[in-house]
Amino acid sequence: MTIPWETVHIFISSTFNDMHAERDYLVKQVFPELREWCERRKLRLVDIDLRWGVTEQDATSQNVVKVCLDRIDECRPFFICLLGQRRGWVPSEEEISPATKTEFPALREYAGKASVTEMEILHALVNPLHRGQVRDPKKPGEFYEPSKYAFFYLREDACLNQMPNEPPQLRLTYTNEGVENEDERLQQDRQLKHWREVEIPATKRPVRNYQAHWNTRLSTPELLLPLQCPSQEAKNIKRWQDTWQKAGVTVTGVDVEANPPQAEKAHAFNRLLSTGRLTDFQSGNQPLRQVIVADLQEAIAARYPEHTEVVAESDLQKELDQQEQFLYSASEGFIEREGDFDELDAYVEGDSNQPFVLTAPGGMGKSSLLAKWVSHYRTKLQELKDQTIHFRFIGQSDRSTTTFSLLYSLLRELKDIYGKLPEEITDDPRKRYISSR
């Protein structure tokens, strides 16, 4: 039996500014190795890192929390959390949209009391915040259940002693010390300690402590303060100006470069702020990478037991796998609009024997549109047991580079499925044919 490709989504939860190095470590060192391991088992790995996925529109429409919670649901049952020495943003009641509270009713009891990272842990494991909502029968049961495969990686604080004291904004990035009110700062520290030592262990999911080293020869460019305000919202412009003011740079407009003396100060400050990076992540006596990969491999194997490593495949199956990989990558970024597939659907379901030709200048997205349509139509045919769809994207697999090899590949696929073609399919292009059916 041929195992179909499936997609594994993994949600990465953490605060942002103090975890750039760790998230980068995951993206560059952990997930590439894990992705290769998955592909040998016909699994596609997709890591959800929201550092760059929350837009200003999300923020101004009070939908930041909704985006995070929605993505956790899409990734169930997989969830990993990295936690350092900073609690992170605690959104107030007013900073969460009414629509978010409606979709996640249990969220109301945490608004103004829990940080976004804490809300993510609550939703993923402790108290799914959409409880009380009518379940969608089209969604699997695990969509509404605590994430079965969740892992916590807690950074120890020794690396803080290796950081320079200047500029002070550096340490404020990695701790709760940026909270100006002392009572509030102490409360933040207590809450963080409570989560690290009580709430997280109470989930009964694996918890790994890890160490990091501050390397002054590296840099953290993600911490650079923008020289131009990235927002057009008045309150965000004011916040950006205040941030530069605390750095000793006076800005009256939305562009630091407009004032050369202040711009020189800003560049000097940014060089200082971005010098150094957390690195050398270790858990026990092992690189953290090995620990995370082993954790996730075990979890993925338990969730998809039928997806064992493919040792030997026929040339035809390799061809189909290559086409499936392209289909997925080409359709992933396609944003569907109403009516996009109407003409294609009508052609396939109609009686016309004329070819359907889709043309457009290069780079306009023809392949993405067709890839998305193939995925769409395959889903449509799932209930029709006697109908299938077969496709090839030219140049995206070993046997799709010439007309003859492409036809040979398609004939082999049809013969394997229906068994109604000639006993042998010749390699001689002069003798090859396709039946009128």
Coordinates of C-alpha atoms in Angstrom, one line a residue:
M1 CA 0.0 0.0 0.0
T2 CA 1.3 3.4 -0.9
I3 CA 1.5 5.8 2.0
P4 CA 0.2 9.3 1.1
W5 CA 2.2 12.4 2.0
E6 CA 1.1 14.2 5.1
T7 CA 2.0 17.5 6.7
V8 CA 3.4 18.0 10.3
H9 CA 2.9 21.5 11.7
I10 CA 4.9 22.4 14.8
F11 CA 4.2 25.6 16.8
I12 CA 7.1 27.5 18.4
S13 CA 6.0 29.4 21.5
S14 CA 8.3 32.0 23.2
T15 CA 8.7 35.6 23.9
F16 CA 10.3 37.3 20.9
N17 CA 13.2 39.8 21.4
D18 CA 15.1 37.7 23.9
M19 CA 14.7 34.5 21.9
H20 CA 15.9 35.5 18.5
A21 CA 19.0 33.3 18.8
E22 CA 17.1 30.3 19.9
R23 CA 14.5 30.6 17.2
D24 CA 17.2 31.1 14.6
Y25 CA 18.9 28.0 16.0
L26 CA 15.7 26.0 15.5
V27 CA 15.2 27.3 11.9
K28 CA 18.8 26.8 10.8
Q29 CA 20.0 23.7 12.8
V30 CA 17.1 21.8 14.2
F31 CA 14.4 21.8 11.6
P32 CA 16.5 21.1 8.5
E33 CA 17.7 17.9 10.0
L34 CA 14.2 17.0 11.2
R35 CA 12.8 17.9 7.8
E36 CA 15.1 15.5 6.0
W37 CA 14.1 12.8 8.5
C38 CA 10.4 13.5 7.9
E39 CA 10.7 13.5 4.1
R40 CA 12.2 10.0 4.2
R41 CA 8.9 9.0 5.8
K42 CA 6.7 11.0 3.4
L43 CA 6.0 13.7 5.9
R44 CA 6.3 17.4 5.3
L45 CA 7.5 19.5 8.2
V46 CA 6.2 23.0 8.6
D47 CA 7.5 25.1 11.6
I48 CA 5.3 28.0 12.6
D49 CA 7.4 30.9 13.8
L50 CA 5.3 34.0 14.3
R51 CA 8.2 36.4 14.8
W52 CA 7.6 37.7 11.3
G53 CA 4.0 36.5 10.9
V54 CA 2.1 39.1 13.0
T55 CA 1.3 42.2 10.9
E56 CA 0.6 45.8 12.0
Q57 CA -2.9 45.2 10.9
D58 CA -3.2 42.3 13.3
A59 CA -1.9 44.6 16.1
T60 CA -4.1 47.5 15.3
S61 CA -7.2 45.3 15.0
Q62 CA -6.3 43.6 18.3
N63 CA -5.9 40.3 16.7
V64 CA -2.4 39.3 17.8
V65 CA -3.7 36.9 20.4
K66 CA -6.2 35.4 17.9
V67 CA -3.4 34.8 15.4
C68 CA -1.3 32.9 18.0
L69 CA -4.2 30.8 19.3
D70 CA -5.4 29.9 15.7
R71 CA -1.9 28.7 14.8
I72 CA -1.7 26.5 17.9
D73 CA -4.9 24.8 16.8
E74 CA -3.5 24.3 13.3
C75 CA -0.4 22.6 14.7
R76 CA -2.1 20.3 17.2
P77 CA -0.9 17.9 18.6
F78 CA 2.6 19.4 18.3
F79 CA 3.8 22.3 20.5
I80 CA 7.2 23.4 21.7
C81 CA 7.9 26.3 24.1
L82 CA 11.2 28.1 24.9
L83 CA 11.3 30.2 28.0
G84 CA 14.0 32.4 29.3
Q85 CA 14.1 35.2 32.0
R86 CA 11.5 37.5 30.6
R87 CA 7.7 37.1 31.0
G88 CA 6.7 39.1 27.9
W89 CA 3.7 41.1 26.9
V90 CA 0.6 40.9 29.1
P91 CA -2.3 42.2 26.8
S92 CA -5.1 44.1 28.6
E93 CA -8.8 43.5 28.0
E94 CA -8.8 46.3 25.5
E95 CA -6.0 44.9 23.5
I96 CA -7.9 41.7 22.6
S97 CA -10.6 42.0 20.0
P98 CA -14.2 41.1 20.8
A99 CA -14.1 38.5 18.0
T100 CA -11.2 36.8 19.7
K101 CA -13.1 36.6 23.0
T102 CA -16.1 35.2 21.2
E103 CA -14.1 32.5 19.4
F104 CA -12.1 31.7 22.6
P105 CA -14.6 32.2 25.4
A106 CA -12.3 31.0 28.2
L107 CA -9.8 33.8 27.3
R108 CA -11.8 36.3 29.2
E109 CA -10.6 35.0 32.6
Y110 CA -6.9 35.6 31.5
A111 CA -7.0 39.0 29.8
G112 CA -4.8 41.4 31.7
K113 CA -3.5 38.5 33.9
A114 CA -1.5 36.3 31.6
S115 CA 1.2 37.0 29.0
V116 CA 0.8 35.9 25.4
T117 CA 3.3 33.1 26.0
E118 CA 1.3 32.0 29.1
M119 CA -1.9 32.1 27.0
E120 CA -0.3 29.9 24.4
I121 CA 0.7 27.3 27.0
L122 CA -2.8 27.5 28.5
H123 CA -4.5 27.0 25.2
A124 CA -2.1 24.3 24.0
L125 CA -2.1 22.2 27.1
V126 CA -3.8 23.3 30.2
N127 CA -7.2 24.8 29.3
P128 CA -8.0 25.0 25.6
L129 CA -9.5 28.4 25.3
H130 CA -12.2 27.5 22.8
R131 CA -13.9 25.1 25.2
G132 CA -17.6 25.7 25.3
Q133 CA -17.7 26.3 21.5
V134 CA -19.7 23.9 19.2
R135 CA -17.2 21.5 17.7
D136 CA -16.7 21.5 14.0
P137 CA -17.4 17.9 12.8
K138 CA -14.9 18.5 9.9
K139 CA -12.0 19.0 12.3
P140 CA -10.3 16.1 14.1
G141 CA -10.9 15.5 17.8
E142 CA -7.3 16.5 18.6
F143 CA -8.1 20.0 17.4
Y144 CA -10.0 20.6 20.6
E145 CA -7.8 18.5 23.0
P146 CA -4.6 19.4 24.9
S147 CA -1.6 19.0 22.6
K148 CA -0.3 15.5 23.2
Y149 CA 3.2 16.1 22.0
A150 CA 4.5 19.2 23.7
F151 CA 8.0 20.0 24.9
F152 CA 9.4 22.8 27.1
Y153 CA 13.0 24.1 26.9
L154 CA 13.9 26.4 29.7
R155 CA 17.0 28.6 29.5
E156 CA 19.1 28.9 32.6
D157 CA 20.1 32.4 33.7
A158 CA 23.9 32.1 34.0
C159 CA 24.3 33.6 30.5
L160 CA 23.0 36.9 31.9
N161 CA 26.2 37.4 33.9
Q162 CA 28.2 37.2 30.7
M163 CA 26.4 40.2 29.0
P164 CA 27.9 43.7 29.1
N165 CA 26.3 46.4 31.2
E166 CA 26.2 48.8 28.4
P167 CA 23.9 49.7 26.9
P168 CA 21.4 49.0 29.7
Q169 CA 18.7 48.3 27.0
L170 CA 20.5 45.0 26.3
R171 CA 19.9 43.5 29.7
L172 CA 16.3 44.9 29.7
T173 CA 15.7 42.9 26.5
Y174 CA 16.5 39.6 28.2
T175 CA 14.9 40.2 31.6
N176 CA 11.9 41.8 33.3
E177 CA 14.1 44.7 34.4
G178 CA 12.6 46.9 31.6
V179 CA 9.4 47.2 33.7
E180 CA 9.8 50.6 35.3
N181 CA 7.4 50.1 38.3
E182 CA 9.3 48.1 40.9
D183 CA 6.3 46.3 42.3
E184 CA 5.1 45.4 38.9
R185 CA 8.6 44.1 38.0
L186 CA 8.7 41.9 41.1
Q187 CA 5.3 40.6 40.2
Q188 CA 6.5 39.8 36.7
D189 CA 9.5 37.9 38.2
R190 CA 7.2 36.0 40.6
Q191 CA 4.8 35.0 37.8
L192 CA 7.7 33.8 35.6
K193 CA 9.1 31.8 38.4
H194 CA 5.7 30.3 39.1
W195 CA 5.3 29.2 35.5
R196 CA 8.8 27.8 35.2
E197 CA 8.6 25.9 38.5
V198 CA 4.9 25.0 39.0
E199 CA 2.6 25.5 36.0
I200 CA 4.9 24.0 33.3
P201 CA 5.9 20.9 35.3
A202 CA 2.2 20.4 36.2
T203 CA 1.5 19.8 32.5
K204 CA 3.4 16.5 32.8
R205 CA 5.1 17.2 29.5
P206 CA 8.9 16.8 29.1
V207 CA 10.9 19.8 30.5
R208 CA 14.5 20.3 29.5
N209 CA 16.8 22.9 31.0
Y210 CA 19.5 24.3 28.8
Q211 CA 22.5 26.6 29.0
A212 CA 23.7 29.3 26.7
H213 CA 26.8 31.3 26.2
W214 CA 27.1 35.0 25.3
N215 CA 29.5 35.3 22.4
T216 CA 30.8 38.8 21.8
R217 CA 32.3 37.9 18.4
L218 CA 28.7 37.4 17.0
S219 CA 25.9 39.8 16.7
T220 CA 22.1 40.0 17.1
P221 CA 21.0 42.2 14.2
E222 CA 17.3 41.5 15.1
L223 CA 17.7 43.9 18.0
L224 CA 18.6 46.9 15.9
L225 CA 16.2 49.7 16.5
P226 CA 14.7 50.8 13.1
L227 CA 15.9 54.1 11.8
Q228 CA 12.6 54.7 10.2
C229 CA 9.3 54.2 12.1
P230 CA 7.8 50.9 10.7
S231 CA 4.3 52.0 11.6
Q232 CA 1.9 54.8 10.5
E233 CA -0.1 54.6 13.7
A234 CA 0.3 57.8 15.9
K235 CA 0.7 55.8 19.1
N236 CA 3.3 53.5 17.6
I237 CA 5.2 56.5 16.2
K238 CA 5.2 58.0 19.7
R239 CA 6.4 54.7 21.2
W240 CA 9.2 54.5 18.6
Q241 CA 10.3 58.1 19.3
D242 CA 10.3 57.4 23.1
T243 CA 12.5 54.3 22.5
W244 CA 15.1 56.3 20.7
Q245 CA 14.8 59.1 23.4
K246 CA 15.8 56.5 26.1
A247 CA 18.7 55.6 23.9
G248 CA 19.9 59.2 23.9
V249 CA 18.7 60.0 20.4
T250 CA 16.2 62.8 19.8
V251 CA 13.7 62.2 17.0
T252 CA 11.0 64.6 16.0
G253 CA 9.7 63.0 12.8
V254 CA 9.6 59.4 11.6
D255 CA 13.1 59.1 10.2
V256 CA 16.3 59.3 12.3
E257 CA 18.4 59.9 9.2
A258 CA 16.7 63.3 8.7
N259 CA 19.0 64.7 11.4
P260 CA 22.6 63.7 10.7
P261 CA 24.1 64.4 14.2
Q262 CA 21.3 62.3 15.8
A263 CA 21.6 59.6 13.1
E264 CA 25.3 59.2 14.0
K265 CA 24.3 58.7 17.6
A266 CA 21.7 56.2 16.5
H267 CA 24.2 54.1 14.5
A268 CA 26.6 54.0 17.3
F269 CA 23.9 52.9 19.7
N270 CA 22.7 50.2 17.3
R271 CA 26.3 48.8 17.0
L272 CA 26.5 48.6 20.7
L273 CA 23.1 47.0 21.2
S274 CA 23.5 44.4 18.5
T275 CA 27.0 43.2 19.5
G276 CA 27.0 39.7 21.0
R277 CA 24.7 36.8 20.6
L278 CA 23.5 33.8 22.6
T279 CA 25.0 30.6 21.3
D280 CA 26.5 27.2 22.3
F281 CA 23.1 25.9 23.5
Q282 CA 23.6 22.8 25.6
S283 CA 21.2 20.6 27.6
G284 CA 23.1 18.4 30.0
N285 CA 26.0 17.0 28.1
Q286 CA 24.5 17.3 24.7
P287 CA 23.9 20.0 22.1
L288 CA 20.4 21.3 22.5
R289 CA 19.8 20.5 18.8
Q290 CA 20.2 16.8 19.4
V291 CA 17.8 16.8 22.3
I292 CA 15.1 18.7 20.4
V293 CA 15.5 16.5 17.3
A294 CA 15.3 13.3 19.3
D295 CA 12.2 14.6 21.2
L296 CA 10.4 15.5 18.0
Q297 CA 11.4 12.4 16.1
E298 CA 9.9 10.2 18.8
A299 CA 6.7 12.3 18.9
I300 CA 6.3 12.3 15.1
A301 CA 6.9 8.6 14.9
A302 CA 4.3 8.0 17.6
R303 CA 1.7 10.2 15.9
Y304 CA 2.3 8.8 12.4
P305 CA 3.3 5.1 13.0
E306 CA 2.5 4.0 9.5
H307 CA 5.1 6.5 8.1
T308 CA 8.2 4.4 8.4
E309 CA 11.4 5.2 6.4
V310 CA 11.1 4.4 2.8
V311 CA 14.1 2.2 1.9
A312 CA 13.5 1.4 -1.7
E313 CA 11.0 2.9 -4.1
S314 CA 10.2 2.2 -7.7
D315 CA 11.1 4.8 -10.3
L316 CA 7.4 5.6 -10.7
Q317 CA 6.9 6.2 -7.0
K318 CA 9.9 8.5 -6.9
E319 CA 8.4 10.4 -9.8
L320 CA 5.1 10.8 -8.0
D321 CA 6.8 11.9 -4.8
Q322 CA 8.8 14.6 -6.7
Q323 CA 5.5 15.8 -8.2
E324 CA 3.8 15.8 -4.9
Q325 CA 6.6 17.8 -3.3
F326 CA 6.3 20.4 -6.1
L327 CA 2.5 20.5 -5.8
Y328 CA 2.8 21.3 -2.1
S329 CA 5.5 24.0 -2.4
A330 CA 3.8 25.6 -5.4
S331 CA 0.4 25.8 -3.9
E332 CA 1.4 26.7 -0.3
G333 CA 1.6 30.5 -0.9
F334 CA -1.4 30.7 -3.2
I335 CA -4.1 33.0 -1.9
E336 CA -7.4 31.7 -3.3
R337 CA -10.1 34.2 -4.4
E338 CA -13.7 33.4 -5.1
G339 CA -14.2 32.0 -8.6
D340 CA -10.5 31.2 -9.3
F341 CA -11.3 27.6 -10.1
D342 CA -14.7 27.9 -11.7
E343 CA -13.6 27.5 -15.3
L344 CA -11.2 24.7 -14.6
D345 CA -13.9 22.8 -12.7
A346 CA -16.4 23.3 -15.4
Y347 CA -14.0 22.1 -18.1
V348 CA -13.1 18.9 -16.2
E349 CA -16.7 18.2 -15.4
G350 CA -18.0 19.0 -18.9
D351 CA -18.1 17.0 -22.1
S352 CA -15.5 19.0 -24.2
N353 CA -12.6 17.1 -25.7
Q354 CA -10.8 20.3 -26.6
P355 CA -7.6 21.1 -24.8
F356 CA -7.8 23.7 -22.0
V357 CA -4.9 26.2 -22.3
L358 CA -4.0 28.5 -19.5
T359 CA -1.6 31.3 -20.6
A360 CA 0.1 34.3 -18.9
P361 CA 3.5 36.0 -18.9
G362 CA 6.2 34.3 -17.0
G363 CA 6.1 34.7 -13.2
M364 CA 2.4 35.5 -13.0
G365 CA 1.7 32.3 -11.0
K366 CA 0.2 29.8 -13.5
S367 CA 1.9 26.9 -11.8
S368 CA 0.8 28.0 -8.4
L369 CA -2.8 28.4 -9.6
L370 CA -2.8 25.0 -11.2
A371 CA -1.1 23.4 -8.2
K372 CA -3.7 24.8 -5.9
W373 CA -6.5 23.7 -8.2
V374 CA -5.2 20.1 -8.3
S375 CA -5.2 20.1 -4.5
H376 CA -8.7 21.6 -4.5
Y377 CA -10.1 19.1 -7.0
R378 CA -8.5 16.1 -5.4
T379 CA -10.3 17.0 -2.2
K380 CA -13.5 17.4 -4.2
L381 CA -13.1 13.9 -5.6
Q382 CA -12.4 12.1 -2.3
E383 CA -16.0 11.1 -2.0
L384 CA -16.1 9.7 -5.5
K385 CA -14.4 6.4 -5.3
D386 CA -14.4 5.8 -9.0
Q387 CA -12.7 9.0 -10.1
T388 CA -9.1 10.1 -9.7
I389 CA -6.9 13.0 -11.0
H390 CA -3.4 12.5 -12.4
F391 CA -1.0 15.4 -13.1
R392 CA 2.5 16.3 -14.1
F393 CA 4.3 19.6 -13.8
I394 CA 6.9 19.8 -16.6
G395 CA 10.5 19.9 -15.4
Q396 CA 9.6 19.2 -11.7
S397 CA 10.6 15.5 -11.7
D398 CA 13.0 13.2 -13.3
R399 CA 10.6 11.9 -16.0
S400 CA 8.8 15.2 -16.8
T401 CA 11.5 16.8 -18.8
T402 CA 10.6 15.4 -22.2
T403 CA 7.2 14.7 -23.8
F404 CA 8.0 11.0 -24.3
S405 CA 9.3 10.3 -20.7
L406 CA 6.3 12.3 -19.3
L407 CA 3.8 10.2 -21.3
Y408 CA 5.6 7.0 -20.3
S409 CA 5.4 8.0 -16.6
L410 CA 1.6 8.8 -16.9
L411 CA 0.9 5.5 -18.7
R412 CA 2.8 3.5 -16.0
E413 CA 0.7 5.3 -13.3
L414 CA -2.6 4.5 -15.1
K415 CA -1.6 0.9 -15.6
D416 CA -0.7 0.5 -12.0
I417 CA -4.1 1.9 -10.9
Y418 CA -6.4 0.4 -13.6
G419 CA -4.5 -2.4 -15.1
K420 CA -6.3 -2.0 -18.4
L421 CA -3.3 -0.9 -20.5
P422 CA -1.1 -3.2 -22.6
E423 CA 1.0 -5.8 -20.7
E424 CA 4.2 -4.0 -21.4
I425 CA 4.5 -0.2 -22.0
T426 CA 7.3 0.3 -24.5
D427 CA 10.1 2.7 -24.0
D428 CA 10.1 3.3 -27.8
P429 CA 8.4 6.7 -28.4
R430 CA 7.5 5.6 -31.9
K431 CA 5.3 2.8 -30.6
R432 CA 3.9 4.6 -27.6
Y433 CA 0.2 5.5 -27.6
I434 CA -2.6 6.7 -25.4
S435 CA -6.0 5.1 -25.8
S436 CA -8.9 7.4 -26.6
R437 CA -10.3 6.6 -23.2

